[in-house]
CSV table of C-alpha atoms and ligand atoms in Angstrom, one decimal:
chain,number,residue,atom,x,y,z
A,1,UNK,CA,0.0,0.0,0.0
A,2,UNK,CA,1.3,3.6,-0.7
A,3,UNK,CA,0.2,6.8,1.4
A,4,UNK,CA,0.6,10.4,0.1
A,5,UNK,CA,0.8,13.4,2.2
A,6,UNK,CA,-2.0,15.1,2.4
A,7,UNK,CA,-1.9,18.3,0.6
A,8,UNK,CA,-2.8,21.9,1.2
A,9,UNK,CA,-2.4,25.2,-0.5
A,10,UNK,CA,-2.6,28.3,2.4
A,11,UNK,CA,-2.3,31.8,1.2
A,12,UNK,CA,-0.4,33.7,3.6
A,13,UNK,CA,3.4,34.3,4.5
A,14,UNK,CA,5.5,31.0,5.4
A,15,UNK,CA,7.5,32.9,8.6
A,16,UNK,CA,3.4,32.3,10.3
A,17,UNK,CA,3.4,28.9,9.6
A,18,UNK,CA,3.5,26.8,12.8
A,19,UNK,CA,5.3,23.4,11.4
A,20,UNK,CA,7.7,20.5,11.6
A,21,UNK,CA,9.8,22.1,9.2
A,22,UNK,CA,9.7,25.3,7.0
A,23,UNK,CA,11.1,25.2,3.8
A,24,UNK,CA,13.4,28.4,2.5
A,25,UNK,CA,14.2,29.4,-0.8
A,26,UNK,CA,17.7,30.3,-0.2
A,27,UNK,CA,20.5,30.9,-2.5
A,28,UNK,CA,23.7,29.3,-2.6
A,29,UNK,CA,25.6,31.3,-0.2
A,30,UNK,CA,23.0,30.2,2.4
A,31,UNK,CA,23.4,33.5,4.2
A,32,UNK,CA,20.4,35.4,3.6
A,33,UNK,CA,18.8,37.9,0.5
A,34,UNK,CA,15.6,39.0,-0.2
A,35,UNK,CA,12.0,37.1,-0.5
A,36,UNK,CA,11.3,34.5,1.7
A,37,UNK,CA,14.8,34.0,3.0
A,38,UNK,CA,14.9,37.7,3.6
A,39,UNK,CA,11.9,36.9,5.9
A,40,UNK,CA,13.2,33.6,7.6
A,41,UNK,CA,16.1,35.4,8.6
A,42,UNK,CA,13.9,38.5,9.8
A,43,UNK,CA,11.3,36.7,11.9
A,44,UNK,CA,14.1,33.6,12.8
A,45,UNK,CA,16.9,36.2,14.6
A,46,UNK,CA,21.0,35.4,14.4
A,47,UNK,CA,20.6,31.6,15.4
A,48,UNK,CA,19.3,30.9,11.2
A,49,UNK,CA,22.6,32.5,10.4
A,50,UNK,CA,24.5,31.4,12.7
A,51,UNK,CA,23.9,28.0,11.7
A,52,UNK,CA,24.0,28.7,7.9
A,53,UNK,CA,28.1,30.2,8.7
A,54,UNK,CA,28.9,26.8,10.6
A,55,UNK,CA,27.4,24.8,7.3
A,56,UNK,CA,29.6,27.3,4.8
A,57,UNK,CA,33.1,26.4,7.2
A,58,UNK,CA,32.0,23.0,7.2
A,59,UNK,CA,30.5,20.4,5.2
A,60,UNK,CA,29.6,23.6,2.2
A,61,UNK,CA,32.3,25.4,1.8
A,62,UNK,CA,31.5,26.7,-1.8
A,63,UNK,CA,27.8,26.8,-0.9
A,64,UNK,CA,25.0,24.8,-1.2
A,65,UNK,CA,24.5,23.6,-4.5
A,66,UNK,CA,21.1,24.2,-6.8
A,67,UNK,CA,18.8,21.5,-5.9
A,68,UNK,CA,20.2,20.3,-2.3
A,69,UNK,CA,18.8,20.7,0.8
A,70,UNK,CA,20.1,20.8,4.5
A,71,UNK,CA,18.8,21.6,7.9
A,72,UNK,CA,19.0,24.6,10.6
A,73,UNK,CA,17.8,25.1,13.2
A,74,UNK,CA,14.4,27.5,13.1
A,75,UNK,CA,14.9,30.2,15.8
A,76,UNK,CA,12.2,31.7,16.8
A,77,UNK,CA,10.1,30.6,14.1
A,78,UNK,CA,7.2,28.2,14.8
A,79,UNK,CA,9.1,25.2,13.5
A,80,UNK,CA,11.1,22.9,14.2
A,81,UNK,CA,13.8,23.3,11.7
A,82,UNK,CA,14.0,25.4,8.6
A,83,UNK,CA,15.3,23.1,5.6
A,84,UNK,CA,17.0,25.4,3.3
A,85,UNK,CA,16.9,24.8,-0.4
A,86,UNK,CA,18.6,26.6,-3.6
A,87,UNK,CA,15.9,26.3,-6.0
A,88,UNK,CA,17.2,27.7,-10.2
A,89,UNK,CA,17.3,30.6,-11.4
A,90,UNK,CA,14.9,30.0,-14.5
A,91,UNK,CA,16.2,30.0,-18.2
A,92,UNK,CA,14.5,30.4,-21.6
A,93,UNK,CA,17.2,28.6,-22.9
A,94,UNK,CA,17.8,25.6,-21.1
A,95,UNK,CA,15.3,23.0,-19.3
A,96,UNK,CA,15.6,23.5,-15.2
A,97,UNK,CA,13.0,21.4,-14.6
A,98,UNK,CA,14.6,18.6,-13.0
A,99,UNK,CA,16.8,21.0,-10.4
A,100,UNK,CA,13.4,22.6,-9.4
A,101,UNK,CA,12.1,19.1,-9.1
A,102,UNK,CA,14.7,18.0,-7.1
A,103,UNK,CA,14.6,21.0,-4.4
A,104,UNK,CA,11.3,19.8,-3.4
A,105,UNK,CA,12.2,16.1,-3.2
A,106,UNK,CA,15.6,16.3,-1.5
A,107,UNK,CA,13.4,18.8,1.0
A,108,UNK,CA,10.9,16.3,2.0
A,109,UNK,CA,14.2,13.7,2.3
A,110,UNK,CA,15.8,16.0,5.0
A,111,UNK,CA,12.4,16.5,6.6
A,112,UNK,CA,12.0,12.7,6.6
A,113,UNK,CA,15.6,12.7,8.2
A,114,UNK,CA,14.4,14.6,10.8
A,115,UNK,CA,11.4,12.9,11.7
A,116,UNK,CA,9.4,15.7,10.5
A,117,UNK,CA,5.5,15.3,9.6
A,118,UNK,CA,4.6,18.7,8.5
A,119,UNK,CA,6.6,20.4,5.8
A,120,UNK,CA,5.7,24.0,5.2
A,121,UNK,CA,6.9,24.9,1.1
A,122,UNK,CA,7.3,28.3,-0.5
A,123,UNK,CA,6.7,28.5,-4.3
A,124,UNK,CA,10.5,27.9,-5.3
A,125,UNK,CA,12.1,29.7,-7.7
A,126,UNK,CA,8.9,31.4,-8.4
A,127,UNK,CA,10.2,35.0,-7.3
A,128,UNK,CA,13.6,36.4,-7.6
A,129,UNK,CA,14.5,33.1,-9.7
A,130,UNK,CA,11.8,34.2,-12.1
A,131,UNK,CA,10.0,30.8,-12.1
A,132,UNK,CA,6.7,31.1,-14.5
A,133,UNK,CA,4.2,30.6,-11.8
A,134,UNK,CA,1.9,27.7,-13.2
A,135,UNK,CA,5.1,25.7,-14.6
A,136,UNK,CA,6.5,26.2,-10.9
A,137,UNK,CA,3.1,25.2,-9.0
A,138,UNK,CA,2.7,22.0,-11.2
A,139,UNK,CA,6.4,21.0,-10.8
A,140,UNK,CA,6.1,21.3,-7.0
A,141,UNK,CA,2.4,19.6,-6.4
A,142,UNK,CA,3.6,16.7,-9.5
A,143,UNK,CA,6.6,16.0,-7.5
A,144,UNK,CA,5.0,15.9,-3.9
A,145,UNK,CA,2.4,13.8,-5.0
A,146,UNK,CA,5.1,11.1,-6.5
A,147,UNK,CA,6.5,10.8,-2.8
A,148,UNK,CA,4.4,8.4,-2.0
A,149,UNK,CA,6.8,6.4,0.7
A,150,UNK,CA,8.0,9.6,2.8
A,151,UNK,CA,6.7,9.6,6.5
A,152,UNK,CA,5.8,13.5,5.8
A,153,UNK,CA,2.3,13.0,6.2
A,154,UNK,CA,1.5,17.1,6.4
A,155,UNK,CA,2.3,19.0,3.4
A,156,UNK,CA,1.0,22.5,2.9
A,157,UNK,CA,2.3,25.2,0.0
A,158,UNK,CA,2.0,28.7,1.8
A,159,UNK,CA,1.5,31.2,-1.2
A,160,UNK,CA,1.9,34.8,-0.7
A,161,UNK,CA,-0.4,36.3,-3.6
A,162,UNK,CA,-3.8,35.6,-5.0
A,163,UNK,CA,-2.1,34.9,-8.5
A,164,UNK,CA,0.0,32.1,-6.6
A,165,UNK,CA,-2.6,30.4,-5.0
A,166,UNK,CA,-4.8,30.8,-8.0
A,167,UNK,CA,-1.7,28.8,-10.0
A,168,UNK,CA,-1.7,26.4,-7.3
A,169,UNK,CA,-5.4,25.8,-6.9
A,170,UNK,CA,-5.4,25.1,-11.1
A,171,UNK,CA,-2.5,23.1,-10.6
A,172,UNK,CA,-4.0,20.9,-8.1
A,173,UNK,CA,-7.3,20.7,-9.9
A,174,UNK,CA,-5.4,19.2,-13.0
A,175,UNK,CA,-3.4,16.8,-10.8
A,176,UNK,CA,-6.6,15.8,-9.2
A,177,UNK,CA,-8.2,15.0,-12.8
A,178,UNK,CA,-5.1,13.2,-14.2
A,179,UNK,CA,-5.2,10.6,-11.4
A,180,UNK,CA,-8.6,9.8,-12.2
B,1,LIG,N1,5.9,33.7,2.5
B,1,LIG,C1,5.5,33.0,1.4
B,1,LIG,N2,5.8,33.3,0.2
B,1,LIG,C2,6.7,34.3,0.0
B,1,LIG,C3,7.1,35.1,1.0
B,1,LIG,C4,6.7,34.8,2.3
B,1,LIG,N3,7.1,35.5,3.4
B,1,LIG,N4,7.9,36.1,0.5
B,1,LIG,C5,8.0,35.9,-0.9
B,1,LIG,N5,7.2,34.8,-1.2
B,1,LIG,P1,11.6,34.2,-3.6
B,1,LIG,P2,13.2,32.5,-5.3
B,1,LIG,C6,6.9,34.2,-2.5
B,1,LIG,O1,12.1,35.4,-4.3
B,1,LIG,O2,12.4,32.9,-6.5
B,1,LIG,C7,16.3,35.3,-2.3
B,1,LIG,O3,17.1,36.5,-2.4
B,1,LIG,C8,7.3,35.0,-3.7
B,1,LIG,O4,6.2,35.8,-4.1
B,1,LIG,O5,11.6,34.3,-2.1
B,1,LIG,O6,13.5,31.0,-5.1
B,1,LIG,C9,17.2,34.2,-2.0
B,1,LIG,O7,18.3,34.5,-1.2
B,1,LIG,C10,7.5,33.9,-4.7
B,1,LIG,O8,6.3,33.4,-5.3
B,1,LIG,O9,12.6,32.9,-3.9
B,1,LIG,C11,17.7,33.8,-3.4
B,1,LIG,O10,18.8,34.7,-3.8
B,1,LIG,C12,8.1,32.7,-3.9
B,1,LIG,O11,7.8,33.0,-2.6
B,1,LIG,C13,16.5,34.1,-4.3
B,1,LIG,O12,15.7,35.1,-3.5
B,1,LIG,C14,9.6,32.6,-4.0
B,1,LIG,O13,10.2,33.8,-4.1
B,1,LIG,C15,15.6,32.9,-4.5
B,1,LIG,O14,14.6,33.2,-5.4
């Protein structure tokens, strides 16, 4: 028998979510910029950063790379850890997909790692990284749906605009239809 998480699209700002785990859009650097990382970092206090500067001298010296994930703690967010992911920047020219894809995956693996059950995603990639919104929504719900063996049994995409959610709730209704 397979289980999938149970899905659910919020509108709102991530940094409110109360969760196992909250998911950042981070860059590579994993010390901090604008969008949602701007606000994990904001709302978390030092102790995000701090742990981002011990990964950097340590196991990610020349960053995270596009598509990993790894753990921090979550400060004083309402979470238990913040799993922060570098999601690409998009590209006319050249087929992302599969980086995008794996940001999400690798996410939920860490979570899993953790013994998270609730996993609290950002639309990756879909800001600063210029992500076409409805590409990026069906990419992330597509992929979520496929983990059908994770523990995560929680997972809920927290989208900051009407457009987003709107992407998200077509998304989701297309998903729903293609699985009969
Ligand atoms: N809660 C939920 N969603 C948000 C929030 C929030 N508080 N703030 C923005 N969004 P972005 P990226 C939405 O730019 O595209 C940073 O500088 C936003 O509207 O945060 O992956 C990093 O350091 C968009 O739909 O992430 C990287 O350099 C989505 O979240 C770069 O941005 C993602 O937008 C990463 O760019």
């Amino acid at each position: 028998m397979t289980t999938q998480p149970a899905l659910t699209l919020v509108r709102g700002d991530l940094t409110e979510q109360h969760a196992d785990v909250l998911v950042n859009a981070a860059n590579s650097s994993l010390l901090g910029g604008g969008g949602v990382d701007g606000a994990i970092h904001r709302k978390g206090g030092p102790a995000i950063l701090d742990a981002c500067r011990d990964l950097r001298a340590s196991r990610y010296g020349k960053g995270l790379p596009t598509g990993q994930a790894v753990a921090t703690t979550a400060g004083r967010l309402h979470a238990g850890h913040v799993v922060h992911t570098v999601g690409p920047v998009w590209s006319r020219e050249e087929d992302r997909s599969a980086l995008l894809v794996s940001c999400y995956r690798e996410s939920l693996v860490v979570a899993a790692g953790l013994g998270a059950r609730s996993v609290a995603f950002p639309a990756i990639s879909t800001g600063i990284y210029g992500w076409p919104m409805d590409d990026g929504a069906r990419l992330a719900l597509r992929t979520v749906r496929e983990e059908t063996r994770s523990p995560v049994t929680d997972v809920r995409f927290v989208l900051f605009d009407a457009d987003a959610y709107a992407a998200f709730e077509r998304a989701l209704a297309e998903l729903d239809r293609s699985a009969g």
